[in-house]
Amino acid sequence: AQSVTQLGSHVSVSEGALVLLRCNYSSSVPPYLFWYVQYPNQGLQLLLKYTTGATLVKGINGFEAEFKKSETSFHLTKPSAHMSDAAEYFCAVRRNQGGKLIFGQGTELSVKP
Amino acid sequence: SQTIHQWPATLVQPVGSPLSLECTVEGTSNPNLYWYRQAAGRGLQLLFYSVGIGQISSEVPQNLSASRPQDRQFILSSKKLLLSDSGFYLCACQGQDQFNQPQHFGDGTRL
């Protein structure tokens, strides 16, 4: 069965520091992977996606993620955190059947001044 | 591009009362539509999805139901709300046969 695990429900970084949010997946077929961001009381906004091709994917707001098949990982990074990056982040993998997504439990990112 | 409208943004209902949440989509035809619930401090739980008018699949047994009376309209309902129905409800859409494409989300309804 497919699954997504996000390590760390809360991550806190200082402004200007590296952001690293971890995501591991399990899938029996080549996965389609997504990262979403959710600001308080809002819906989910797509940050970036991996389908095929280049394993380093660049998204909006300076975020990027690298698909590593050998590690079954799709960690999200940003070189320098900004206060506006404080939000909840969800990793998701597309199910084998149809377009349904399986989401991780989410990681809340806090940015300290 | 796809735009998803959800209303109301916030709703306070007594236990035992009925519920109707509406989601409409613009900018696409014949989309796949999804209802998710997000409980406090938890991830997203898929409740229902629909691949066409009148076609509803339920992911989990529950007190809620869904309907799709029109191509771009998706409704979440309940005859009698339970306290456990509280949460943040999100509607999402995805282009038909675009499984490598992301789902797009509305702004949600907090119940």
Short mmCIF file of C-alpha atoms in Angstrom, two decimals:
data_model
loop_
_atom_site.label_atom_id
_atom_site.label_comp_id
_atom_site.label_asym_id
_atom_site.label_seq_id
_atom_site.Cartn_x
_atom_site.Cartn_y
_atom_site.Cartn_z
CA ALA A 1 0.00 0.00 0.00
CA GLN A 2 1.15 3.50 -0.70
CA SER A 3 1.93 5.87 2.15
CA VAL A 4 3.61 9.15 2.95
CA THR A 5 5.54 9.91 6.12
CA GLN A 6 6.58 13.39 7.13
CA LEU A 7 9.22 13.34 9.81
CA GLY A 8 8.57 15.97 12.43
CA SER A 9 5.17 17.51 13.01
CA HIS A 10 6.82 20.79 14.03
CA VAL A 11 10.00 22.37 12.70
CA SER A 12 11.38 25.67 13.95
CA VAL A 13 14.12 27.65 12.21
CA SER A 14 15.56 31.12 12.51
CA GLU A 15 14.98 33.68 9.81
CA GLY A 16 17.69 33.28 7.18
CA ALA A 17 18.46 29.68 8.13
CA LEU A 18 18.07 26.62 5.94
CA VAL A 19 14.64 25.02 5.82
CA LEU A 20 14.52 21.22 5.52
CA LEU A 21 11.19 19.40 5.68
CA ARG A 22 11.41 15.65 5.33
CA CYS A 23 9.10 13.39 3.34
CA ASN A 24 9.42 9.68 2.68
CA TYR A 25 7.01 7.70 0.57
CA SER A 26 6.25 4.14 -0.30
CA SER A 27 5.00 3.25 -3.74
CA SER A 28 5.17 0.17 -5.89
CA VAL A 29 5.22 2.21 -9.08
CA PRO A 30 7.12 5.35 -10.07
CA PRO A 31 5.48 8.00 -7.94
CA TYR A 32 4.05 11.38 -8.69
CA LEU A 33 4.95 13.56 -5.70
CA PHE A 34 3.71 16.93 -4.54
CA TRP A 35 4.38 19.49 -1.85
CA TYR A 36 1.60 21.82 -0.74
CA VAL A 37 1.62 24.75 1.68
CA GLN A 38 -1.32 25.79 3.85
CA TYR A 39 -1.55 29.16 5.55
CA PRO A 40 -3.95 29.53 8.50
CA ASN A 41 -7.61 29.17 7.56
CA GLN A 42 -6.82 28.75 3.90
CA GLY A 43 -6.80 25.93 1.39
CA LEU A 44 -3.72 24.18 0.09
CA GLN A 45 -1.48 25.82 -2.45
CA LEU A 46 0.82 23.80 -4.68
CA LEU A 47 4.52 24.47 -4.06
CA LEU A 48 6.01 22.02 -6.52
CA LYS A 49 5.56 18.63 -8.11
CA TYR A 50 7.62 15.75 -9.41
CA THR A 51 6.25 13.57 -12.18
CA THR A 52 9.10 12.51 -14.46
CA GLY A 53 12.40 13.91 -15.66
CA ALA A 54 14.74 16.05 -13.59
CA THR A 55 14.88 14.87 -10.00
CA LEU A 56 15.55 18.33 -8.59
CA VAL A 57 12.34 20.27 -8.80
CA LYS A 58 12.05 23.99 -8.24
CA GLY A 59 8.85 25.51 -6.97
CA ILE A 60 7.41 28.81 -5.90
CA ASN A 61 8.71 31.06 -3.12
CA GLY A 62 12.27 29.73 -3.47
CA PHE A 63 11.48 26.17 -2.44
CA GLU A 64 12.86 23.10 -4.12
CA ALA A 65 12.74 19.35 -3.58
CA GLU A 66 14.81 16.45 -4.75
CA PHE A 67 13.37 13.07 -5.67
CA LYS A 68 15.69 10.31 -4.48
CA LYS A 69 14.43 6.94 -5.58
CA SER A 70 17.08 4.99 -3.66
CA GLU A 71 16.02 6.69 -0.43
CA THR A 72 12.30 6.90 -1.31
CA SER A 73 12.48 10.51 -0.25
CA PHE A 74 11.24 13.87 -1.50
CA HIS A 75 12.54 16.39 1.02
CA LEU A 76 11.63 20.05 0.71
CA THR A 77 14.32 22.70 1.15
CA LYS A 78 14.80 26.44 1.03
CA PRO A 79 18.22 28.02 1.51
CA SER A 80 17.05 30.96 3.60
CA ALA A 81 13.85 31.06 5.62
CA HIS A 82 11.62 34.09 5.61
CA MET A 83 9.02 34.99 8.19
CA SER A 84 6.33 34.58 5.56
CA ASP A 85 7.28 30.91 5.17
CA ALA A 86 5.62 30.08 8.48
CA ALA A 87 2.82 27.69 7.54
CA GLU A 88 1.91 24.03 7.41
CA TYR A 89 3.45 21.91 4.68
CA PHE A 90 2.05 18.71 3.24
CA CYS A 91 3.76 16.09 1.14
CA ALA A 92 1.54 13.93 -1.07
CA VAL A 93 1.87 10.99 -3.44
CA ARG A 94 -0.58 10.14 -6.17
CA ARG A 95 -2.33 6.86 -5.72
CA ASN A 96 -1.87 4.12 -8.25
CA GLN A 97 -5.55 4.27 -9.10
CA GLY A 98 -6.84 7.47 -10.58
CA GLY A 99 -5.87 10.92 -9.45
CA LYS A 100 -6.42 10.56 -5.73
CA LEU A 101 -3.65 11.75 -3.45
CA ILE A 102 -2.31 10.34 -0.22
CA PHE A 103 -1.18 13.10 2.12
CA GLY A 104 1.33 13.06 4.92
CA GLN A 105 0.30 14.32 8.33
CA GLY A 106 1.85 17.70 7.71
CA THR A 107 4.74 19.65 9.18
CA GLU A 108 4.20 23.00 10.82
CA LEU A 109 7.07 25.36 10.10
CA SER A 110 7.78 28.19 12.52
CA VAL A 111 10.26 30.94 11.67
CA LYS A 112 11.88 32.87 14.50
CA PRO A 113 13.16 36.43 14.02
CA SER B 1 -6.73 28.24 -14.79
CA GLN B 2 -9.02 26.47 -12.38
CA THR B 3 -10.78 28.41 -9.63
CA ILE B 4 -12.64 26.73 -6.80
CA HIS B 5 -15.28 28.52 -4.78
CA GLN B 6 -16.39 27.24 -1.40
CA TRP B 7 -18.97 28.73 0.90
CA PRO B 8 -19.54 29.59 3.55
CA ALA B 9 -16.05 30.23 4.90
CA THR B 10 -17.17 29.56 8.46
CA LEU B 11 -20.25 27.80 9.78
CA VAL B 12 -21.47 27.13 13.28
CA GLN B 13 -24.23 24.56 13.46
CA PRO B 14 -25.83 22.77 16.43
CA VAL B 15 -25.50 19.03 16.83
CA GLY B 16 -28.42 17.31 15.12
CA SER B 17 -28.97 20.03 12.52
CA PRO B 18 -28.59 19.46 8.76
CA LEU B 19 -25.59 20.56 6.72
CA SER B 20 -25.00 21.65 3.17
CA LEU B 21 -21.62 22.86 1.94
CA GLU B 22 -21.21 23.87 -1.66
CA CYS B 23 -18.23 23.86 -3.98
CA THR B 24 -18.22 25.19 -7.53
CA VAL B 25 -15.43 25.11 -10.05
CA GLU B 26 -14.54 27.46 -12.89
CA GLY B 27 -12.04 27.18 -15.68
CA THR B 28 -12.32 23.49 -16.44
CA SER B 29 -14.84 20.97 -17.73
CA ASN B 30 -15.60 17.50 -16.47
CA PRO B 31 -13.12 17.67 -13.60
CA ASN B 32 -12.53 15.11 -10.90
CA LEU B 33 -13.82 16.61 -7.66
CA TYR B 34 -12.85 15.80 -4.09
CA TRP B 35 -14.03 16.56 -0.56
CA TYR B 36 -11.45 16.42 2.24
CA ARG B 37 -11.74 16.95 5.97
CA GLN B 38 -8.92 18.30 8.06
CA ALA B 39 -9.31 17.83 11.79
CA ALA B 40 -7.32 20.04 14.15
CA GLY B 41 -3.67 19.02 14.18
CA ARG B 42 -4.16 16.30 11.62
CA GLY B 43 -3.59 15.74 7.96
CA LEU B 44 -6.18 15.57 5.23
CA GLN B 45 -8.69 12.79 5.05
CA LEU B 46 -10.36 12.12 1.70
CA LEU B 47 -14.11 11.82 2.21
CA PHE B 48 -15.59 11.63 -1.29
CA TYR B 49 -14.54 11.90 -4.87
CA SER B 50 -16.45 12.20 -8.12
CA VAL B 51 -15.43 11.59 -11.71
CA GLY B 52 -18.68 12.87 -13.22
CA ILE B 53 -22.25 14.03 -12.67
CA GLY B 54 -24.05 11.74 -10.25
CA GLN B 55 -20.95 9.60 -9.71
CA ILE B 56 -19.83 9.63 -6.09
CA SER B 57 -17.37 7.36 -4.33
CA SER B 58 -17.04 7.32 -0.59
CA GLU B 59 -13.67 6.72 0.99
CA VAL B 60 -14.72 6.25 4.58
CA PRO B 61 -18.00 5.33 6.30
CA GLN B 62 -19.44 8.37 7.98
CA ASN B 63 -22.35 10.60 8.75
CA LEU B 64 -21.87 12.67 5.59
CA SER B 65 -22.95 12.32 1.99
CA ALA B 66 -22.00 14.04 -1.26
CA SER B 67 -23.75 14.85 -4.49
CA ARG B 68 -22.76 16.23 -7.86
CA PRO B 69 -25.88 17.64 -9.53
CA GLN B 70 -23.92 19.55 -12.17
CA ASP B 71 -20.56 19.09 -13.83
CA ARG B 72 -18.85 21.78 -11.78
CA GLN B 73 -20.86 21.62 -8.57
CA PHE B 74 -20.06 19.38 -5.62
CA ILE B 75 -22.14 19.37 -2.45
CA LEU B 76 -21.37 17.91 0.96
CA SER B 77 -24.38 17.18 3.15
CA SER B 78 -25.55 15.71 6.39
CA LYS B 79 -29.06 15.11 7.76
CA LYS B 80 -27.93 15.32 11.38
CA LEU B 81 -24.58 16.70 12.38
CA LEU B 82 -22.45 15.03 15.01
CA LEU B 83 -19.90 16.77 17.19
CA SER B 84 -17.23 14.70 15.46
CA ASP B 85 -18.14 16.34 12.13
CA SER B 86 -16.33 19.49 13.25
CA GLY B 87 -13.33 20.35 11.15
CA PHE B 88 -12.04 22.18 8.14
CA TYR B 89 -13.59 20.98 4.88
CA LEU B 90 -11.72 21.41 1.64
CA CYS B 91 -12.92 20.92 -1.90
CA ALA B 92 -10.40 20.11 -4.62
CA CYS B 93 -10.50 19.56 -8.36
CA GLN B 94 -8.30 17.96 -10.94
CA GLY B 95 -8.55 17.89 -14.71
CA GLN B 96 -9.96 14.68 -16.09
CA ASP B 97 -7.24 12.26 -17.18
CA GLN B 98 -4.56 14.54 -15.77
CA PHE B 99 -3.29 12.25 -13.09
CA ASN B 100 0.19 13.68 -13.17
CA GLN B 101 -1.20 17.11 -12.48
CA PRO B 102 -1.86 18.47 -9.01
CA GLN B 103 -5.19 18.92 -7.35
CA HIS B 104 -6.28 22.51 -6.85
CA PHE B 105 -7.95 23.45 -3.60
CA GLY B 106 -10.60 25.90 -2.49
CA ASP B 107 -10.18 28.07 0.59
CA GLY B 108 -12.19 25.71 2.77
CA THR B 109 -15.13 25.88 5.16
CA ARG B 110 -14.54 25.72 8.88
CA LEU B 111 -17.40 23.86 10.52
#
